[in-house]
Tab-separated table of C-alpha atoms in Angstrom:
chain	number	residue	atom	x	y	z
A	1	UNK	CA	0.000	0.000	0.000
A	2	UNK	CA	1.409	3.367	-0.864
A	3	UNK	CA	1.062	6.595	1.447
A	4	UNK	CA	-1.137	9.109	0.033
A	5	UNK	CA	0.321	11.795	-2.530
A	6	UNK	CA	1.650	15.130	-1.461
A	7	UNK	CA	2.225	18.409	-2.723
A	8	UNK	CA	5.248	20.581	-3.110
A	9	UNK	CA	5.234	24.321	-4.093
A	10	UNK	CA	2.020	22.855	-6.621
A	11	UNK	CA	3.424	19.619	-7.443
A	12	UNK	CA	1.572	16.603	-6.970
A	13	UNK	CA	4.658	13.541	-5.477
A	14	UNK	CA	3.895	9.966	-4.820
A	15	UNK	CA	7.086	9.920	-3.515
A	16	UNK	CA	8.378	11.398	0.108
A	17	UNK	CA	12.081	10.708	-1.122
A	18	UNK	CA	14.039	13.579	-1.979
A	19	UNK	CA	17.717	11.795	-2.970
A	20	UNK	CA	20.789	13.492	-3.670
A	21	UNK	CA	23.167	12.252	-6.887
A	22	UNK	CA	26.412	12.698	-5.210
A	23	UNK	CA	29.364	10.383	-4.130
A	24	UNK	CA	27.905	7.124	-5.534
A	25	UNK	CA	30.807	4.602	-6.311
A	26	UNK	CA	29.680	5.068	-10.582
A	27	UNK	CA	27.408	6.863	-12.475
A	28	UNK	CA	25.383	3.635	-13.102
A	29	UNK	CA	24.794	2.818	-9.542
A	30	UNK	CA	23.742	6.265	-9.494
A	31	UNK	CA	21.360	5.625	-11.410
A	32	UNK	CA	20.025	2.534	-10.269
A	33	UNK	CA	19.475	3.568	-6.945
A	34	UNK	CA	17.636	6.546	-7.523
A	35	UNK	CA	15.423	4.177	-9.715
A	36	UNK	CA	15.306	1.599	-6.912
A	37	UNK	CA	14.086	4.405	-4.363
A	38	UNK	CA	11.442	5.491	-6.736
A	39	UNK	CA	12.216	9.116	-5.493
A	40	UNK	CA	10.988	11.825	-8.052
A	41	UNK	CA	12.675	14.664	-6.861
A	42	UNK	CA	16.786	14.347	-7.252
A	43	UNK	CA	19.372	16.868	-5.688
A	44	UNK	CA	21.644	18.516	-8.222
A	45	UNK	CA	24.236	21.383	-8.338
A	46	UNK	CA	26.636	23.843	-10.527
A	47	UNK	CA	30.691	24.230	-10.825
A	48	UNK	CA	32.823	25.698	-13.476
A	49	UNK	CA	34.780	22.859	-15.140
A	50	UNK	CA	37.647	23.430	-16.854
A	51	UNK	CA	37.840	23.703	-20.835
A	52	UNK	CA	39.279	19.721	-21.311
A	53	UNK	CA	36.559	18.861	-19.014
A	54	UNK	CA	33.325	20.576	-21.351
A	55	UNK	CA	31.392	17.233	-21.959
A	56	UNK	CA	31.870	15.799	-18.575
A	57	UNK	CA	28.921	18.036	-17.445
A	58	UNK	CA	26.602	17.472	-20.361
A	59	UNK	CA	27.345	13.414	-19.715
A	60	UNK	CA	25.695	14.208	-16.180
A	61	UNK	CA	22.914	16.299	-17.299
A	62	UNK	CA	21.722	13.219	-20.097
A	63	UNK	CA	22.113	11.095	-17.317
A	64	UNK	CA	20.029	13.150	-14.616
A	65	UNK	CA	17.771	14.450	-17.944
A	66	UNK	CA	16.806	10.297	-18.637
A	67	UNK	CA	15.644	9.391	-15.035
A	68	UNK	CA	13.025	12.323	-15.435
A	69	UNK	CA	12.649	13.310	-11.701
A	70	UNK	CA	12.305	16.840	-10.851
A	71	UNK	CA	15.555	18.672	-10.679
A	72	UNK	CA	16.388	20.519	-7.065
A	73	UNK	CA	19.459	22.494	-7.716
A	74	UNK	CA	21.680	23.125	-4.819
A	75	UNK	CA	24.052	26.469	-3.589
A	76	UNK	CA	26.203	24.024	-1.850
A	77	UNK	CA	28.929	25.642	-0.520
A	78	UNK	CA	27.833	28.836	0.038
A	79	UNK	CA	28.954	30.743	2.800
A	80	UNK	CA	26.998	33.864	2.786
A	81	UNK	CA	23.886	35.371	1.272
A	82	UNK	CA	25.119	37.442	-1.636
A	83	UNK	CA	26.912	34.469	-2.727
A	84	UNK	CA	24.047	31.572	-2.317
A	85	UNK	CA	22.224	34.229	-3.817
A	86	UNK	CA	24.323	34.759	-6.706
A	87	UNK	CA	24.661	30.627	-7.227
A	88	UNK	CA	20.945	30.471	-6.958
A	89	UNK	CA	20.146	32.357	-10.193
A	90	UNK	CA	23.193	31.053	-11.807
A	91	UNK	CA	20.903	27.482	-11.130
A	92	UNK	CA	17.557	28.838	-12.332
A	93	UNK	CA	19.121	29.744	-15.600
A	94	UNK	CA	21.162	25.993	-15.869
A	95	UNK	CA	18.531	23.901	-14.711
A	96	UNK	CA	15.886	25.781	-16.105
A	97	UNK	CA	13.574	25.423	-12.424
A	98	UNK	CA	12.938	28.174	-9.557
A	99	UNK	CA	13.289	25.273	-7.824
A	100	UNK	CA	15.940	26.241	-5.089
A	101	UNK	CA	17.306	24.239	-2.197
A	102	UNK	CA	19.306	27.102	-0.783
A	103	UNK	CA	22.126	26.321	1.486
A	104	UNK	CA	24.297	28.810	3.533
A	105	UNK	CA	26.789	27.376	5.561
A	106	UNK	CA	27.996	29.123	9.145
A	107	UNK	CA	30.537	26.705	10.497
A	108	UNK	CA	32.830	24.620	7.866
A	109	UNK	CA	33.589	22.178	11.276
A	110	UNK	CA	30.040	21.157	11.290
A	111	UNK	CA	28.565	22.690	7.965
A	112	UNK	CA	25.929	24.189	9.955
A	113	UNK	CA	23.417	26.574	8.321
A	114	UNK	CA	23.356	30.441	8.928
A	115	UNK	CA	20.235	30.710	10.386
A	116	UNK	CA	20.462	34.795	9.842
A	117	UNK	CA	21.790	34.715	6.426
A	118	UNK	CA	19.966	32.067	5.532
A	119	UNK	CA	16.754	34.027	5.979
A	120	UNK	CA	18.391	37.015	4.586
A	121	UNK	CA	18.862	35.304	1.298
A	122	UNK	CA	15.363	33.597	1.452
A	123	UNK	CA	13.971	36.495	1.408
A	124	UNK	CA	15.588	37.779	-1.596
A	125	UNK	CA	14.904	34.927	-3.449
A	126	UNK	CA	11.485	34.226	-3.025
A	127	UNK	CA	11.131	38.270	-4.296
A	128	UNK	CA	12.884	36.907	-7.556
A	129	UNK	CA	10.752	34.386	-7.888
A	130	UNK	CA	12.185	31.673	-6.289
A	131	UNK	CA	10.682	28.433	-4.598
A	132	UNK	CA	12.747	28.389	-2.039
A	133	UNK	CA	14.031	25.043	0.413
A	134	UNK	CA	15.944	25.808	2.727
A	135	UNK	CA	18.186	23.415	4.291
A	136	UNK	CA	17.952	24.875	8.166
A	137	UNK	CA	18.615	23.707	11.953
A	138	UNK	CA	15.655	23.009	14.281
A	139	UNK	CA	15.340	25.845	15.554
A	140	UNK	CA	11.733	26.815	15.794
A	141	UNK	CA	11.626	30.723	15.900
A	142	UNK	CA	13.894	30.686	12.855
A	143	UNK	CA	11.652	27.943	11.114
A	144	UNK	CA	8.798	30.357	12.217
A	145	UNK	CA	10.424	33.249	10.180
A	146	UNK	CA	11.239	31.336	7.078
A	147	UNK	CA	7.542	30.580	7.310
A	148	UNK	CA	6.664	34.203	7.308
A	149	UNK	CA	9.113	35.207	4.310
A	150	UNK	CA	7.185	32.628	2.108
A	151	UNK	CA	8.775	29.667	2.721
A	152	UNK	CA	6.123	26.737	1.570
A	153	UNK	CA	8.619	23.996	2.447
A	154	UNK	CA	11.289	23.957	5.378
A	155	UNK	CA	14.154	20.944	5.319
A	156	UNK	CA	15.795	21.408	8.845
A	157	UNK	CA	18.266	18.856	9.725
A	158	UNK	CA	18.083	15.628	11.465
A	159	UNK	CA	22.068	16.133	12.299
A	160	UNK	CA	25.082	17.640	10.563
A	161	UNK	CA	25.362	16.693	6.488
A	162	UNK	CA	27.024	13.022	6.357
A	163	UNK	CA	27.277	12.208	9.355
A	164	UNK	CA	24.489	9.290	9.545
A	165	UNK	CA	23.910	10.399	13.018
A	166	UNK	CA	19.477	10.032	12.894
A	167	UNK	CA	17.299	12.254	14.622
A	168	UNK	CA	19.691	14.138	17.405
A	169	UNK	CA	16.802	16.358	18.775
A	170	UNK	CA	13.868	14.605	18.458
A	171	UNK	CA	12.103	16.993	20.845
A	172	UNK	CA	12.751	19.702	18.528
A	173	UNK	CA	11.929	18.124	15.090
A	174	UNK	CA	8.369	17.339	17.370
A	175	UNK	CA	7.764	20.704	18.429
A	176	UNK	CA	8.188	22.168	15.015
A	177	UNK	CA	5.917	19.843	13.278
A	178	UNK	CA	3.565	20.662	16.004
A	179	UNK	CA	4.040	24.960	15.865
A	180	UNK	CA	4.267	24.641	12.255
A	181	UNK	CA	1.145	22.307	11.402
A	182	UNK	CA	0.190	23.237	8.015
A	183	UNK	CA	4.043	23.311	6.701
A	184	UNK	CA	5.351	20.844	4.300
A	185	UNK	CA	8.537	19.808	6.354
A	186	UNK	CA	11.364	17.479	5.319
A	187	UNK	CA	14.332	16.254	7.084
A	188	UNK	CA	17.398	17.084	5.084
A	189	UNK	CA	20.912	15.880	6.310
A	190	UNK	CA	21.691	13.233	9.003
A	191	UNK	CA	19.862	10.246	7.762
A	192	UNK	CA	21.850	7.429	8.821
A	193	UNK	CA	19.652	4.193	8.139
A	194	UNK	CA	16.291	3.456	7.279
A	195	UNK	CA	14.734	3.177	10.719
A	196	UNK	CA	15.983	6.901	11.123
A	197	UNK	CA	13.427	8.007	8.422
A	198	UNK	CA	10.895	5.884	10.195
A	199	UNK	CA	11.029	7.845	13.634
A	200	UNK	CA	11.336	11.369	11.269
A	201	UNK	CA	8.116	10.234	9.252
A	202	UNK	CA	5.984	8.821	12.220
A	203	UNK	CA	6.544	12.103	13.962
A	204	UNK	CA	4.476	13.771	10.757
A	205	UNK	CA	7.186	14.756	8.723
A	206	UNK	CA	6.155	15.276	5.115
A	207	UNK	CA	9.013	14.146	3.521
A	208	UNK	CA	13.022	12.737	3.443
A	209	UNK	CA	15.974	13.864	1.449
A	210	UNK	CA	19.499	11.994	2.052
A	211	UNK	CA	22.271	11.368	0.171
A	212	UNK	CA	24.822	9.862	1.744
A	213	UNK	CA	22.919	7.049	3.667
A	214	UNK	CA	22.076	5.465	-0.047
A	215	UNK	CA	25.268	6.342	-1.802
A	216	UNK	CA	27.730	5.053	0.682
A	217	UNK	CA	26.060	1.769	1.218
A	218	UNK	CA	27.449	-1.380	0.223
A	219	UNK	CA	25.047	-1.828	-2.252
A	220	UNK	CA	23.378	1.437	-2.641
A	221	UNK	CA	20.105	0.465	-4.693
A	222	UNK	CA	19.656	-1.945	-1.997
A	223	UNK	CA	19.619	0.545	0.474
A	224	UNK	CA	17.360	3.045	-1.835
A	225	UNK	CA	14.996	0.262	-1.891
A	226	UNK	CA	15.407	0.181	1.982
A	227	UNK	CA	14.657	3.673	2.006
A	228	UNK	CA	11.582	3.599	-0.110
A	229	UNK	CA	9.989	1.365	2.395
A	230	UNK	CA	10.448	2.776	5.436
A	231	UNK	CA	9.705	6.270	4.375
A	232	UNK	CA	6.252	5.125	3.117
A	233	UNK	CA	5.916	2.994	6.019
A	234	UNK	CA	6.509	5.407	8.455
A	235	UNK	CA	4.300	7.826	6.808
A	236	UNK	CA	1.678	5.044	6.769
A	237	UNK	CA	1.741	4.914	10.601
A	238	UNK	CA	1.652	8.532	10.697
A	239	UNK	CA	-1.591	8.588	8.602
A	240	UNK	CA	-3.148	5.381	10.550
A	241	UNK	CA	-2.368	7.386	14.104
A	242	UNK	CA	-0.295	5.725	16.264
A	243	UNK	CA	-1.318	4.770	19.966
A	244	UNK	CA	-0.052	6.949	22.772
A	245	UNK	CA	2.500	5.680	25.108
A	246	UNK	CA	1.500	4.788	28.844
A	247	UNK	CA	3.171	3.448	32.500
A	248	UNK	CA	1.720	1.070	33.288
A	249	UNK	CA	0.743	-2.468	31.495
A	250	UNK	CA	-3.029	-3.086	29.762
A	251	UNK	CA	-3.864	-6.601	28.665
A	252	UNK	CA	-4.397	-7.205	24.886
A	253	UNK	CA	-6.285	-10.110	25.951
A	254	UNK	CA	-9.695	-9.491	27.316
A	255	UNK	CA	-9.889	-11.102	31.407
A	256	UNK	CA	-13.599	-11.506	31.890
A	257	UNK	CA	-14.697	-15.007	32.231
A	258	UNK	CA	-10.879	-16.308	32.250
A	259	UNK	CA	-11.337	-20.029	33.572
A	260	UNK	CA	-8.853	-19.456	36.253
A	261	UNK	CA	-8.999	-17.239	38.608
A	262	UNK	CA	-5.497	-15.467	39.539
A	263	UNK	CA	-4.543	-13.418	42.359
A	264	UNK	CA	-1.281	-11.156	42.076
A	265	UNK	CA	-0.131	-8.213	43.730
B	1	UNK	CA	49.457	47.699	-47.633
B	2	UNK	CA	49.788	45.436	-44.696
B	3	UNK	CA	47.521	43.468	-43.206
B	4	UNK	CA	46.160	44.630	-39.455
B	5	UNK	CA	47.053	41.799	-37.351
B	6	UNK	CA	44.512	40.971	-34.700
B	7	UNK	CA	46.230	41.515	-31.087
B	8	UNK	CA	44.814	39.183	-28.519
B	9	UNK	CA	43.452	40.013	-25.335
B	10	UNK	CA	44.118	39.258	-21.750
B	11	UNK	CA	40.638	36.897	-20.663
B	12	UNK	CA	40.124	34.963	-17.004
B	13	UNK	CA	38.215	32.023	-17.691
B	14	UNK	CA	37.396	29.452	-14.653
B	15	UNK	CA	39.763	31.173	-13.275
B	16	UNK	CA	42.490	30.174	-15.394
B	17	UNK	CA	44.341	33.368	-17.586
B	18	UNK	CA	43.759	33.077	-21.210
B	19	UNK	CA	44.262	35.103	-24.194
B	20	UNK	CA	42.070	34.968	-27.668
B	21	UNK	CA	41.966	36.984	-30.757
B	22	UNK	CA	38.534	35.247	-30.506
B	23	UNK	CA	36.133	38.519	-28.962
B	24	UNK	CA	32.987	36.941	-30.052
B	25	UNK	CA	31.479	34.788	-27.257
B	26	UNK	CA	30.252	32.001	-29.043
B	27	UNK	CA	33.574	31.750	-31.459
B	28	UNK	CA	35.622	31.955	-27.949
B	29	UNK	CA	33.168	29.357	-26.410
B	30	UNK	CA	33.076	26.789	-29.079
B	31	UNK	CA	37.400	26.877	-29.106
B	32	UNK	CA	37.286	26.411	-26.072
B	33	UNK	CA	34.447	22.854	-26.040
B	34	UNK	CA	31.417	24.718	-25.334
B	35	UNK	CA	29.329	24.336	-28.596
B	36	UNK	CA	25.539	22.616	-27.478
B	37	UNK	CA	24.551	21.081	-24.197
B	38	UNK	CA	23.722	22.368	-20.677
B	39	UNK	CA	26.543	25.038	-19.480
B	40	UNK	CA	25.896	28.650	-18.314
B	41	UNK	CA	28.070	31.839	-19.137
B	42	UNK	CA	28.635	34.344	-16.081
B	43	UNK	CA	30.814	37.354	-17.490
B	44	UNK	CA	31.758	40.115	-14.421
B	45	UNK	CA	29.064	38.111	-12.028
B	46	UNK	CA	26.391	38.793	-14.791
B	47	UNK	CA	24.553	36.012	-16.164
B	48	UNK	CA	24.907	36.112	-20.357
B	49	UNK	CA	21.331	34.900	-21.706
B	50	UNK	CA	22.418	31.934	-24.412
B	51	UNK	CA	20.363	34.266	-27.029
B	52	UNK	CA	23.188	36.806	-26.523
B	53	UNK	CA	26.545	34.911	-27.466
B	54	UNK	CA	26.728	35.092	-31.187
B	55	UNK	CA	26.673	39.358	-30.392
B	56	UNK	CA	28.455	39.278	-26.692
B	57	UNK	CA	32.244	41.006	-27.716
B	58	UNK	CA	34.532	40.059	-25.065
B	59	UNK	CA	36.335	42.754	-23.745
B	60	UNK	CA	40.320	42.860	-22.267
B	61	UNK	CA	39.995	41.827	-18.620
B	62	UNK	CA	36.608	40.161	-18.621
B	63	UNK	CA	36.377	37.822	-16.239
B	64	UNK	CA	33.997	34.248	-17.715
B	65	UNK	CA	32.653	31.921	-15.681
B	66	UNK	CA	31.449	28.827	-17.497
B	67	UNK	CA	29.183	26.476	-15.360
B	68	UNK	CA	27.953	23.240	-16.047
B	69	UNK	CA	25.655	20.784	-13.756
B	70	UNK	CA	27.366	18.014	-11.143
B	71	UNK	CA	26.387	15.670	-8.644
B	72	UNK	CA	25.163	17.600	-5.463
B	73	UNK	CA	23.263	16.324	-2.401
């Protein structure tokens, strides 16, 4: 059974798998584990290559160009606003989306987003047109303003870009789904293994994008596949409402009229 | 009467110093591997619209950026 669809900045996505085409042992496991993950929406991003190295990029885009997902160009990299900003519209015009996962970096230790020029530059994208994700922390009042410059999306992370760590602050990924209900949120950065998607989508997360988890693996379609089912899983569970915790035991199995009659403390 | 010779002109491209007799974009482009295919042209942090190179005239000192799409996460 598949999860219900979604929709992001008006575009209808069976898939809650956002994947990221980087640092996969060949081009053609690339490939075949975005097609095992059944993601639709693929990560992507811009460099200057050197004159001897002209076709290298166009042998990339025919790849990316025959999967026919939706393209999410990245300012990886970026360390303030005027430059994210300045890599963002250099994206628009390759990749021919306003489509914009917009990254600016505080801390190269940790790779940590600038949570104030991050919103600086959100703000002066989404006034050029931009559909704007931004990769963010947890942080709630900053998710809050992102939300208020136009943000329709939000991707904070679950931990710090490649490190596979999960879900470090759970409590805070739960309070912003719950402050933030009618946000499209999707954690970005962190995923480690399968099960960490679960928790992320069974706390009502709309969505997962990872890169590293998949592309690292031993056997990295194996993995996508991996991913595919736990992200719809979890979002299954979300959607079915799971049962609160409680202290103290309650029998599944119903007592009255049990044959024998049991005394404990 | 002797023919003008063309002199070339100083040019950073990716960074790299160049010089070309080539001031047309597109000529300069294509001698360089960039004919068809997905790349964009950033000349002095402006963005060149593709409709533009076969008038763009480079000038001395220009500095080209010439990006094309990779892997990103």
């Amino acid at each position: 059974m598949q999860a219900s669809d979604w929709t992001v900045y008006g575009q209808t996505l069976s898939s809650r798998l956002f994947i990221g085409t980087a640092l996969y042992p060949s081009p053609q496991v690339m490939c075949d584990a975005i097609k095992a993950s059944g993601a639709q929406v693929i990560t992507v991003s811009l460099r200057r290559q050197s004159a001897g190295q002209a076709n290298s990029g166009q042998q990339f885009w025919n790849m990316i160009e025959a999967l026919g997902c939706h393209l999410l160009p990245n300012t990886a990299g970026c360390y303030s606003a005027a430059e994210a900003i300045k890599t963002a519209h250099m994206a628009r015009e390759l990749f021919e989306t306003d489509w914009i996962k917009l990254e600016v970096l505080g801390d190269s230790f940790n790779l940590q987003p600038d949570p104030f020029a991050l919103l600086e530059a959100t703000k002066a994208l989404i006034a050029d047109g931009f559909k704007v994700f931004p990769y963010c922390t947890d942080d709630l009042v900053l998710c809050q303003k992102l939300a208020d410059a136009g943000c329709e999306v939000l991707m904070p992370w679950g931990a710090p870009i490649g490190t596979g760590q999960g879900l470090l602050n759970p409590y805070a990924l739960r309070t912003l789904r719950e402050r933030l209900p009618g946000m499209t949120l999707l954690v970005d950065a962190g995923i480690g293994k399968p099960s960490d998607a679960v928790q992320a989508m069974e706390l009502g997360y709309d969505g997962i994008l990872l890169n590293t988890a998949v592309a690292e693996a031993l056997e990295p379609a194996l993995m996508a596949e991996a991913f595919k089912q736990s992200i719809n899983a979890g979002r299954l569970a979300f959607e079915a409402g799971i049962m609160p915790k409680r202290d103290s035991a309650k029998p599944s199995t119903p007592t009255l009229d049990q044959p024998i009659w049991q005394q404990h403390g | 009467m002797q023919a003008e010779s063309i002199q070339p002109i100083p040019l950073i491209l990716n960074e790299q110093s160049v010089e070309t007799t080539s001031t047309n974009l597109q000529v300069f482009l294509a001698e360089h591997g960039w004919t068809e295919g997905r790349f964009v042209v950033v000349i002095n942090d402006n963005i060149v619209a593709k409709s533009a190179y076969p008038t763009y005239q480079l000038s001395a000192g220009d500095r080209i950026d010439v990006l094309s799409p990779i892997s990103g996460g």
